[in-house]
Amino acid sequence: KCRTGPLDIVFVIDSSRSVRPFEFETMRQFMMDIIGSLDVGPNATRVGVIQYSSQVQNIFSLKTFFTRADMEKAINSIVPLAQGTMTGLAIQYAMNVAFTTQEGARPLHKKIPRIAIIVTDGRPQDRVTEVATQARNAGIEIYAVGIQRADMNSLRAMASPPLEEHVFLVESFELIQQFGKQFQDKLCGVDMCVEQEHGCQHSCVSTPGSFYCECNPSYRLNVDGKTCSPIDACADGRHGCQHQCVSAHGSYSCRCRAGYYLNQDKRSCTMIDYCSFGNHSCQHECVSIPNGHYCRCRSGFTLQPDSRSCRANDLCNGVDHGCEFKCVSTEGSYRCVCPEGQQLQADGKACSKCGAGHVDLVMVIDGSKSVRPQNFELVKQFVNRIVDLLEVSPHGTRVGLVQYSSRVRTEFPLNKYHSADEIKKAVMEVEYMEKGTMTGLALKHMVEHSFSELEGARPLSHNVPRIGLVFTDGRSQDDISEWSRRAKESGIVMFAVGVGKAVEEELKAIASEPVEQHFSYSADFTTMTHLVENFKLNICPEEGKGETEIRSPCECEALVQFQTNTVAILQSLTEKNILWARSLAQMTARLEDLEKQIANKK
């Protein structure tokens, strides 16, 4: 057996018509004799066999078999091709296919020799010089074995240097078995790890004419190529430990900080719930923290000096209750009330406001690469400010959201959420798409899908206004004219909002008539707050007749404005009445003095 280290060997066997059947049998035996001298296995020498004539056939690759018995069985089953002699084609196949890692060759950095043994009996019918040079430059060591009629010049053109060690010419097929024994010695060579002082700290691996050092598992070879150092398994940052990574013996384990325990995945940590021990004595709520806990009172209560008990507060005087009109304290809590004629909203704080009545609103936002992640967060905040204007409910305003770039994605349809809080939460969870700006495709999606009854749009017979708001920051990469027109023809009132490099002509093409009321522009994402007010004014329109402004008492801020004006007028009248009363009293007093003076004179 060879005493050298592992090899990757591929036999390239000529099975052209010039090789007679009994001659091919001697080539079979040659291969099996060589394999018999090798230590084969997945971590030892790997062997592959290909045969060629006018074409190339893979018999088995370097990853197919790892026992001599399996290899010999496959070699005995070879059926010669019996055609031409395309040796150059066979070398190219060996280089491009047989010696690839996909076919079982070990990576080049492992320094395992790649050896091709070409056995042929004739002159190649194609060019071999150039392709053989490429194969040698790719790290393949080529042995050229010619039998009987082989061309010596072709053998020399194929083989690796030095030629006297890589070119062999056997006079007849009968002598190939005897040659095989000599070739084994040439291939195996001497065990350099035994013959000289290698200096390897852990282990030495012999190769033909040389050697290299290897380290034990959990160690890496140092730059000197001989000594080894322990591998810090935590250093590459791929350990996945949530808190701390501890390296040991080439592996690692995860460890949690004090106050936490390691989960079953052996990576993530969970804080110890000290409140679950049942000995906290908190009157209301217990809150766990690392290495302990503390007591917390419910809203409307204050924690007492004992840090456990709670006492009720007058929350209207003690906290920022947020009531729009008036706060009424109750035991341990409070409630908000609204003026007569207004209703408390779902948040329990605001009073009824204009909104847009009952509308179906679909917002189509640009998620292209030019927007950038930080600006996309501002876009989501812009969307939520618009939602704050609306009275969202299943029977009131419905809201849907679509994002587009090079493709279009419905983030949520009109019938998905039924409150402003649900919508705002879903908006903040939207993920940025990036890529292109296909505004026309987004308009098509909005018309065909977003305003369908299947996705929550109310039937046209219900006369619920349909509003589409398109937000973009640049020029569309497709045509927008057709689907802008179709959207408006289908009864959708279109608003266009542009920022940065948005094209005014495209915004106006999208917007409904009158265009000036249905499109807005801001030069920068950080200064687009005023666009919300523009949108608010246009979905809560004031109705004008002649020169007299007529505002419905239930629209927009009309009611609040009316109340403000009325209070101001009453205050003015009251102040005038007070001044008049004071003047009258002064005049009466003076008249009484004059009457007394006249009476005294008489």
mmCIF file of N, CA, C and O in Angstrom, residues 477-562:
data_model
loop_
_atom_site.group_PDB
_atom_site.id
_atom_site.type_symbol
_atom_site.label_atom_id
_atom_site.label_comp_id
_atom_site.label_asym_id
_atom_site.label_seq_id
_atom_site.Cartn_x
_atom_site.Cartn_y
_atom_site.Cartn_z
ATOM 1 N N GLN A 477 -41.596 54.407 -13.724
ATOM 2 C CA GLN A 477 -40.873 53.659 -14.753
ATOM 3 C C GLN A 477 -41.820 53.001 -15.757
ATOM 4 O O GLN A 477 -41.363 52.250 -16.609
ATOM 5 N N ASP A 478 -43.098 53.218 -15.597
ATOM 6 C CA ASP A 478 -44.060 52.726 -16.588
ATOM 7 C C ASP A 478 -45.113 53.808 -16.835
ATOM 8 O O ASP A 478 -45.118 54.860 -16.201
ATOM 9 N N ASP A 479 -46.000 53.545 -17.786
ATOM 10 C CA ASP A 479 -47.002 54.527 -18.182
ATOM 11 C C ASP A 479 -48.110 54.610 -17.134
ATOM 12 O O ASP A 479 -48.598 53.584 -16.641
ATOM 13 N N ILE A 480 -48.493 55.842 -16.763
ATOM 14 C CA ILE A 480 -49.540 56.020 -15.752
ATOM 15 C C ILE A 480 -50.839 56.541 -16.349
ATOM 16 O O ILE A 480 -51.869 56.528 -15.680
ATOM 17 N N SER A 481 -50.801 56.996 -17.614
ATOM 18 C CA SER A 481 -51.947 57.723 -18.162
ATOM 19 C C SER A 481 -53.205 56.868 -18.247
ATOM 20 O O SER A 481 -54.294 57.297 -17.856
ATOM 21 N N GLU A 482 -53.068 55.610 -18.731
ATOM 22 C CA GLU A 482 -54.256 54.778 -18.942
ATOM 23 C C GLU A 482 -54.976 54.477 -17.635
ATOM 24 O O GLU A 482 -56.186 54.652 -17.505
ATOM 25 N N TRP A 483 -54.220 54.046 -16.611
ATOM 26 C CA TRP A 483 -54.888 53.630 -15.379
ATOM 27 C C TRP A 483 -55.251 54.820 -14.499
ATOM 28 O O TRP A 483 -56.143 54.700 -13.639
ATOM 29 N N SER A 484 -54.609 55.981 -14.698
ATOM 30 C CA SER A 484 -55.098 57.197 -14.049
ATOM 31 C C SER A 484 -56.479 57.554 -14.585
ATOM 32 O O SER A 484 -57.396 57.904 -13.832
ATOM 33 N N ARG A 485 -56.615 57.453 -15.940
ATOM 34 C CA ARG A 485 -57.905 57.753 -16.559
ATOM 35 C C ARG A 485 -58.969 56.751 -16.126
ATOM 36 O O ARG A 485 -60.092 57.123 -15.761
ATOM 37 N N ARG A 486 -58.621 55.469 -16.124
ATOM 38 C CA ARG A 486 -59.597 54.455 -15.746
ATOM 39 C C ARG A 486 -60.050 54.608 -14.299
ATOM 40 O O ARG A 486 -61.209 54.362 -13.960
ATOM 41 N N ALA A 487 -59.110 55.010 -13.430
ATOM 42 C CA ALA A 487 -59.468 55.181 -12.021
ATOM 43 C C ALA A 487 -60.530 56.253 -11.869
ATOM 44 O O ALA A 487 -61.543 56.072 -11.167
ATOM 45 N N LYS A 488 -60.328 57.393 -12.552
ATOM 46 C CA LYS A 488 -61.289 58.493 -12.446
ATOM 47 C C LYS A 488 -62.601 58.151 -13.143
ATOM 48 O O LYS A 488 -63.679 58.515 -12.664
ATOM 49 N N GLU A 489 -62.524 57.430 -14.284
ATOM 50 C CA GLU A 489 -63.749 57.018 -14.966
ATOM 51 C C GLU A 489 -64.571 56.044 -14.139
ATOM 52 O O GLU A 489 -65.795 55.985 -14.269
ATOM 53 N N SER A 490 -63.906 55.270 -13.267
ATOM 54 C CA SER A 490 -64.647 54.317 -12.439
ATOM 55 C C SER A 490 -65.229 54.952 -11.187
ATOM 56 O O SER A 490 -65.798 54.262 -10.350
ATOM 57 N N GLY A 491 -65.064 56.276 -11.051
ATOM 58 C CA GLY A 491 -65.687 56.981 -9.927
ATOM 59 C C GLY A 491 -64.774 57.186 -8.738
ATOM 60 O O GLY A 491 -65.250 57.595 -7.663
ATOM 61 N N ILE A 492 -63.489 56.917 -8.876
ATOM 62 C CA ILE A 492 -62.552 57.105 -7.767
ATOM 63 C C ILE A 492 -62.028 58.543 -7.802
ATOM 64 O O ILE A 492 -61.544 59.010 -8.829
ATOM 65 N N VAL A 493 -62.139 59.254 -6.675
ATOM 66 C CA VAL A 493 -61.567 60.598 -6.556
ATOM 67 C C VAL A 493 -60.084 60.440 -6.218
ATOM 68 O O VAL A 493 -59.740 59.882 -5.181
ATOM 69 N N MET A 494 -59.222 60.903 -7.111
ATOM 70 C CA MET A 494 -57.785 60.646 -6.992
ATOM 71 C C MET A 494 -57.042 61.859 -6.434
ATOM 72 O O MET A 494 -57.202 62.981 -6.923
ATOM 73 N N PHE A 495 -56.243 61.612 -5.394
ATOM 74 C CA PHE A 495 -55.330 62.603 -4.841
ATOM 75 C C PHE A 495 -53.901 62.142 -5.120
ATOM 76 O O PHE A 495 -53.607 60.953 -4.999
ATOM 77 N N ALA A 496 -53.015 63.069 -5.477
ATOM 78 C CA ALA A 496 -51.613 62.754 -5.745
ATOM 79 C C ALA A 496 -50.736 63.591 -4.823
ATOM 80 O O ALA A 496 -50.865 64.820 -4.776
ATOM 81 N N VAL A 497 -49.843 62.943 -4.093
ATOM 82 C CA VAL A 497 -48.934 63.620 -3.176
ATOM 83 C C VAL A 497 -47.508 63.297 -3.616
ATOM 84 O O VAL A 497 -47.126 62.130 -3.709
ATOM 85 N N GLY A 498 -46.703 64.314 -3.903
ATOM 86 C CA GLY A 498 -45.336 64.118 -4.354
ATOM 87 C C GLY A 498 -44.328 64.720 -3.395
ATOM 88 O O GLY A 498 -44.585 65.755 -2.778
ATOM 89 N N VAL A 499 -43.168 64.070 -3.292
ATOM 90 C CA VAL A 499 -42.085 64.549 -2.430
ATOM 91 C C VAL A 499 -40.778 64.437 -3.204
ATOM 92 O O VAL A 499 -40.587 63.506 -3.992
ATOM 93 N N GLY A 500 -39.866 65.378 -2.954
ATOM 94 C CA GLY A 500 -38.516 65.277 -3.524
ATOM 95 C C GLY A 500 -38.515 65.373 -5.033
ATOM 96 O O GLY A 500 -38.864 66.404 -5.619
ATOM 97 N N LYS A 501 -38.146 64.263 -5.719
ATOM 98 C CA LYS A 501 -37.994 64.264 -7.169
ATOM 99 C C LYS A 501 -39.266 63.846 -7.898
ATOM 100 O O LYS A 501 -39.220 63.445 -9.064
ATOM 101 N N ALA A 502 -40.403 63.914 -7.244
ATOM 102 C CA ALA A 502 -41.664 63.590 -7.908
ATOM 103 C C ALA A 502 -41.909 64.551 -9.076
ATOM 104 O O ALA A 502 -41.564 65.730 -9.022
ATOM 105 N N VAL A 503 -42.485 64.030 -10.156
ATOM 106 C CA VAL A 503 -42.686 64.800 -11.382
ATOM 107 C C VAL A 503 -44.082 65.433 -11.363
ATOM 108 O O VAL A 503 -45.092 64.724 -11.233
ATOM 109 N N GLU A 504 -44.113 66.777 -11.474
ATOM 110 C CA GLU A 504 -45.387 67.492 -11.357
ATOM 111 C C GLU A 504 -46.388 67.058 -12.419
ATOM 112 O O GLU A 504 -47.575 66.903 -12.140
ATOM 113 N N GLU A 505 -45.897 66.818 -13.656
ATOM 114 C CA GLU A 505 -46.819 66.408 -14.723
ATOM 115 C C GLU A 505 -47.496 65.080 -14.385
ATOM 116 O O GLU A 505 -48.700 64.898 -14.658
ATOM 117 N N GLU A 506 -46.757 64.150 -13.804
ATOM 118 C CA GLU A 506 -47.342 62.862 -13.429
ATOM 119 C C GLU A 506 -48.340 63.018 -12.295
ATOM 120 O O GLU A 506 -49.400 62.374 -12.283
ATOM 121 N N LEU A 507 -48.011 63.885 -11.319
ATOM 122 C CA LEU A 507 -48.938 64.113 -10.204
ATOM 123 C C LEU A 507 -50.250 64.686 -10.706
ATOM 124 O O LEU A 507 -51.336 64.263 -10.279
ATOM 125 N N LYS A 508 -50.168 65.659 -11.629
ATOM 126 C CA LYS A 508 -51.381 66.262 -12.162
ATOM 127 C C LYS A 508 -52.168 65.279 -13.014
ATOM 128 O O LYS A 508 -53.400 65.320 -13.062
ATOM 129 N N ALA A 509 -51.454 64.366 -13.703
ATOM 130 C CA ALA A 509 -52.154 63.355 -14.502
ATOM 131 C C ALA A 509 -52.936 62.398 -13.621
ATOM 132 O O ALA A 509 -53.995 61.898 -13.990
ATOM 133 N N ILE A 510 -52.416 62.127 -12.431
ATOM 134 C CA ILE A 510 -53.097 61.217 -11.502
ATOM 135 C C ILE A 510 -54.278 61.903 -10.830
ATOM 136 O O ILE A 510 -55.330 61.293 -10.624
ATOM 137 N N ALA A 511 -54.126 63.206 -10.502
ATOM 138 C CA ALA A 511 -55.106 63.903 -9.677
ATOM 139 C C ALA A 511 -56.421 64.129 -10.414
ATOM 140 O O ALA A 511 -56.472 64.304 -11.632
ATOM 141 N N SER A 512 -57.534 64.166 -9.641
ATOM 142 C CA SER A 512 -58.865 64.470 -10.171
ATOM 143 C C SER A 512 -59.014 65.979 -10.349
ATOM 144 O O SER A 512 -58.209 66.772 -9.844
ATOM 145 N N GLU A 513 -60.068 66.377 -11.059
ATOM 146 C CA GLU A 513 -60.374 67.790 -11.258
ATOM 147 C C GLU A 513 -61.131 68.332 -10.046
ATOM 148 O O GLU A 513 -61.921 67.601 -9.439
ATOM 149 N N PRO A 514 -60.965 69.594 -9.652
ATOM 150 C CA PRO A 514 -59.906 70.481 -10.146
ATOM 151 C C PRO A 514 -58.542 70.038 -9.627
ATOM 152 O O PRO A 514 -58.407 69.735 -8.433
ATOM 153 N N VAL A 515 -57.568 69.999 -10.515
ATOM 154 C CA VAL A 515 -56.265 69.424 -10.202
ATOM 155 C C VAL A 515 -55.616 70.123 -9.018
ATOM 156 O O VAL A 515 -54.990 69.483 -8.160
ATOM 157 N N GLU A 516 -55.782 71.470 -8.915
ATOM 158 C CA GLU A 516 -55.108 72.218 -7.854
ATOM 159 C C GLU A 516 -55.539 71.765 -6.466
ATOM 160 O O GLU A 516 -54.795 71.907 -5.495
ATOM 161 N N GLN A 517 -56.741 71.225 -6.349
ATOM 162 C CA GLN A 517 -57.240 70.770 -5.049
ATOM 163 C C GLN A 517 -56.926 69.306 -4.785
ATOM 164 O O GLN A 517 -57.221 68.802 -3.707
ATOM 165 N N HIS A 518 -56.365 68.621 -5.776
ATOM 166 C CA HIS A 518 -56.178 67.180 -5.637
ATOM 167 C C HIS A 518 -54.725 66.739 -5.789
ATOM 168 O O HIS A 518 -54.457 65.551 -5.884
ATOM 169 N N PHE A 519 -53.785 67.687 -5.829
ATOM 170 C CA PHE A 519 -52.393 67.257 -5.792
ATOM 171 C C PHE A 519 -51.589 68.211 -4.912
ATOM 172 O O PHE A 519 -51.900 69.402 -4.816
ATOM 173 N N SER A 520 -50.582 67.668 -4.215
ATOM 174 C CA SER A 520 -49.742 68.432 -3.303
ATOM 175 C C SER A 520 -48.300 68.004 -3.508
ATOM 176 O O SER A 520 -48.020 66.895 -3.965
ATOM 177 N N TYR A 521 -47.389 68.884 -3.116
ATOM 178 C CA TYR A 521 -45.960 68.589 -3.296
ATOM 179 C C TYR A 521 -45.175 69.176 -2.128
ATOM 180 O O TYR A 521 -45.485 70.259 -1.624
ATOM 181 N N SER A 522 -44.143 68.410 -1.690
ATOM 182 C CA SER A 522 -43.212 68.886 -0.669
ATOM 183 C C SER A 522 -41.801 68.577 -1.144
ATOM 184 O O SER A 522 -41.542 67.502 -1.677
ATOM 185 N N ALA A 523 -40.879 69.512 -0.934
ATOM 186 C CA ALA A 523 -39.508 69.310 -1.414
ATOM 187 C C ALA A 523 -38.742 68.280 -0.601
ATOM 188 O O ALA A 523 -37.788 67.693 -1.082
ATOM 189 N N ASP A 524 -39.200 68.016 0.621
ATOM 190 C CA ASP A 524 -38.419 67.128 1.496
ATOM 191 C C ASP A 524 -39.367 66.322 2.375
ATOM 192 O O ASP A 524 -40.452 66.789 2.737
ATOM 193 N N PHE A 525 -38.953 65.096 2.719
ATOM 194 C CA PHE A 525 -39.792 64.217 3.543
ATOM 195 C C PHE A 525 -40.038 64.819 4.929
ATOM 196 O O PHE A 525 -41.090 64.608 5.519
ATOM 197 N N THR A 526 -39.045 65.547 5.451
ATOM 198 C CA THR A 526 -39.172 66.059 6.814
ATOM 199 C C THR A 526 -40.069 67.279 6.905
ATOM 200 O O THR A 526 -40.415 67.703 8.002
ATOM 201 N N THR A 527 -40.466 67.863 5.761
ATOM 202 C CA THR A 527 -41.297 69.069 5.774
ATOM 203 C C THR A 527 -42.642 68.831 5.120
ATOM 204 O O THR A 527 -43.232 69.753 4.574
ATOM 205 N N MET A 528 -43.144 67.605 5.154
ATOM 206 C CA MET A 528 -44.382 67.305 4.424
ATOM 207 C C MET A 528 -45.606 67.283 5.335
ATOM 208 O O MET A 528 -46.664 66.801 4.943
ATOM 209 N N THR A 529 -45.468 67.824 6.572
ATOM 210 C CA THR A 529 -46.605 67.827 7.488
ATOM 211 C C THR A 529 -47.763 68.635 6.922
ATOM 212 O O THR A 529 -48.928 68.270 7.095
ATOM 213 N N HIS A 530 -47.454 69.736 6.216
ATOM 214 C CA HIS A 530 -48.530 70.575 5.680
ATOM 215 C C HIS A 530 -49.380 69.841 4.657
ATOM 216 O O HIS A 530 -50.526 70.224 4.406
ATOM 217 N N LEU A 531 -48.840 68.768 4.062
ATOM 218 C CA LEU A 531 -49.622 68.013 3.083
ATOM 219 C C LEU A 531 -50.817 67.345 3.735
ATOM 220 O O LEU A 531 -51.859 67.141 3.094
ATOM 221 N N VAL A 532 -50.677 66.990 5.018
ATOM 222 C CA VAL A 532 -51.807 66.396 5.734
ATOM 223 C C VAL A 532 -52.941 67.397 5.828
ATOM 224 O O VAL A 532 -54.113 67.061 5.625
ATOM 225 N N GLU A 533 -52.597 68.658 6.168
ATOM 226 C CA GLU A 533 -53.634 69.690 6.266
ATOM 227 C C GLU A 533 -54.306 69.935 4.925
ATOM 228 O O GLU A 533 -55.517 70.125 4.844
ATOM 229 N N ASN A 534 -53.504 69.926 3.815
ATOM 230 C CA ASN A 534 -54.096 70.083 2.484
ATOM 231 C C ASN A 534 -55.099 68.979 2.196
ATOM 232 O O ASN A 534 -56.193 69.219 1.673
ATOM 233 N N PHE A 535 -54.710 67.748 2.533
ATOM 234 C CA PHE A 535 -55.611 66.617 2.304
ATOM 235 C C PHE A 535 -56.874 66.752 3.156
ATOM 236 O O PHE A 535 -57.983 66.486 2.705
ATOM 237 N N LYS A 536 -56.699 67.198 4.409
ATOM 238 C CA LYS A 536 -57.842 67.373 5.311
ATOM 239 C C LYS A 536 -58.826 68.388 4.749
ATOM 240 O O LYS A 536 -60.047 68.175 4.755
ATOM 241 N N LEU A 537 -58.320 69.511 4.245
ATOM 242 C CA LEU A 537 -59.199 70.549 3.704
ATOM 243 C C LEU A 537 -59.980 70.056 2.502
ATOM 244 O O LEU A 537 -61.122 70.450 2.277
ATOM 245 N N ASN A 538 -59.384 69.170 1.721
ATOM 246 C CA ASN A 538 -60.042 68.718 0.494
ATOM 247 C C ASN A 538 -61.011 67.567 0.704
ATOM 248 O O ASN A 538 -61.903 67.357 -0.101
ATOM 249 N N ILE A 539 -60.829 66.776 1.771
ATOM 250 C CA ILE A 539 -61.818 65.725 2.024
ATOM 251 C C ILE A 539 -62.909 66.218 2.971
ATOM 252 O O ILE A 539 -63.892 65.533 3.202
ATOM 253 N N CYS A 540 -62.728 67.436 3.573
ATOM 254 C CA CYS A 540 -63.765 68.080 4.380
ATOM 255 C C CYS A 540 -64.076 69.426 3.739
ATOM 256 O O CYS A 540 -63.748 70.477 4.275
ATOM 257 N N PRO A 541 -64.630 69.447 2.514
ATOM 258 C CA PRO A 541 -64.749 70.694 1.754
ATOM 259 C C PRO A 541 -65.752 71.661 2.355
ATOM 260 O O PRO A 541 -66.727 71.254 2.972
ATOM 261 N N GLU A 542 -65.466 72.947 2.193
ATOM 262 C CA GLU A 542 -66.412 73.989 2.555
ATOM 263 C C GLU A 542 -67.304 74.270 1.347
ATOM 264 O O GLU A 542 -66.844 74.320 0.217
ATOM 265 N N GLU A 543 -68.570 74.471 1.615
ATOM 266 C CA GLU A 543 -69.505 74.734 0.524
ATOM 267 C C GLU A 543 -69.710 76.239 0.416
ATOM 268 O O GLU A 543 -70.029 76.906 1.401
ATOM 269 N N GLY A 544 -69.510 76.810 -0.765
ATOM 270 C CA GLY A 544 -69.640 78.249 -0.940
ATOM 271 C C GLY A 544 -70.771 78.592 -1.895
ATOM 272 O O GLY A 544 -71.077 77.858 -2.821
ATOM 273 N N LYS A 545 -71.426 79.684 -1.631
ATOM 274 C CA LYS A 545 -72.518 80.138 -2.511
ATOM 275 C C LYS A 545 -72.407 81.644 -2.635
ATOM 276 O O LYS A 545 -72.622 82.368 -1.664
ATOM 277 N N GLY A 546 -72.122 82.155 -3.850
ATOM 278 C CA GLY A 546 -71.907 83.581 -4.059
ATOM 279 C C GLY A 546 -70.729 84.047 -3.240
ATOM 280 O O GLY A 546 -69.701 83.411 -3.190
ATOM 281 N N GLU A 547 -70.906 85.211 -2.574
ATOM 282 C CA GLU A 547 -69.836 85.748 -1.751
ATOM 283 C C GLU A 547 -70.008 85.395 -0.287
ATOM 284 O O GLU A 547 -69.187 85.726 0.531
ATOM 285 N N THR A 548 -71.124 84.733 0.029
ATOM 286 C CA THR A 548 -71.404 84.388 1.413
ATOM 287 C C THR A 548 -70.945 82.970 1.682
ATOM 288 O O THR A 548 -71.315 82.051 0.965
ATOM 289 N N GLU A 549 -70.122 82.811 2.713
ATOM 290 C CA GLU A 549 -69.630 81.484 3.053
ATOM 291 C C GLU A 549 -70.676 80.761 3.872
ATOM 292 O O GLU A 549 -71.137 81.246 4.895
ATOM 293 N N ILE A 550 -71.106 79.602 3.403
ATOM 294 C CA ILE A 550 -72.081 78.781 4.098
ATOM 295 C C ILE A 550 -71.402 77.495 4.523
ATOM 296 O O ILE A 550 -70.879 76.768 3.696
ATOM 297 N N ARG A 551 -71.377 77.196 5.814
ATOM 298 C CA ARG A 551 -70.729 75.993 6.315
ATOM 299 C C ARG A 551 -71.748 75.170 7.084
ATOM 300 O O ARG A 551 -72.449 75.683 7.941
ATOM 301 N N SER A 552 -71.829 73.926 6.773
ATOM 302 C CA SER A 552 -72.729 73.023 7.474
ATOM 303 C C SER A 552 -72.279 72.888 8.920
ATOM 304 O O SER A 552 -71.100 72.724 9.189
ATOM 305 N N PRO A 553 -73.191 72.978 9.895
ATOM 306 C CA PRO A 553 -72.797 72.908 11.307
ATOM 307 C C PRO A 553 -72.218 71.572 11.713
ATOM 308 O O PRO A 553 -71.705 71.443 12.795
ATOM 309 N N CYS A 554 -72.300 70.532 10.847
ATOM 310 C CA CYS A 554 -71.730 69.223 11.216
ATOM 311 C C CYS A 554 -70.492 68.895 10.392
ATOM 312 O O CYS A 554 -70.004 67.794 10.424
ATOM 313 N N GLU A 555 -69.974 69.894 9.602
ATOM 314 C CA GLU A 555 -68.812 69.617 8.775
ATOM 315 C C GLU A 555 -67.573 70.275 9.365
ATOM 316 O O GLU A 555 -67.605 71.425 9.822
ATOM 317 N N CYS A 556 -66.475 69.467 9.321
ATOM 318 C CA CYS A 556 -65.146 69.968 9.686
ATOM 319 C C CYS A 556 -65.154 70.756 10.984
ATOM 320 O O CYS A 556 -65.807 70.399 11.945
ATOM 321 N N GLU A 557 -64.471 71.910 11.034
ATOM 322 C CA GLU A 557 -64.385 72.701 12.264
ATOM 323 C C GLU A 557 -65.493 73.747 12.364
ATOM 324 O O GLU A 557 -65.457 74.644 13.190
ATOM 325 N N ALA A 558 -66.540 73.629 11.524
ATOM 326 C CA ALA A 558 -67.589 74.651 11.493
ATOM 327 C C ALA A 558 -68.252 74.804 12.856
ATOM 328 O O ALA A 558 -68.512 75.922 13.316
ATOM 329 N N LEU A 559 -68.557 73.675 13.495
ATOM 330 C CA LEU A 559 -69.231 73.729 14.793
ATOM 331 C C LEU A 559 -68.346 74.399 15.834
ATOM 332 O O LEU A 559 -68.794 75.286 16.577
ATOM 333 N N VAL A 560 -67.063 73.998 15.858
ATOM 334 C CA VAL A 560 -66.147 74.616 16.820
ATOM 335 C C VAL A 560 -66.001 76.103 16.546
ATOM 336 O O VAL A 560 -65.983 76.922 17.472
ATOM 337 N N GLN A 561 -65.877 76.470 15.274
ATOM 338 C CA GLN A 561 -65.739 77.884 14.915
ATOM 339 C C GLN A 561 -66.966 78.670 15.333
ATOM 340 O O GLN A 561 -66.869 79.793 15.844
ATOM 341 N N PHE A 562 -68.150 78.062 15.104
ATOM 342 C CA PHE A 562 -69.406 78.718 15.480
ATOM 343 C C PHE A 562 -69.440 78.958 16.987
ATOM 344 O O PHE A 562 -69.795 80.047 17.462
#
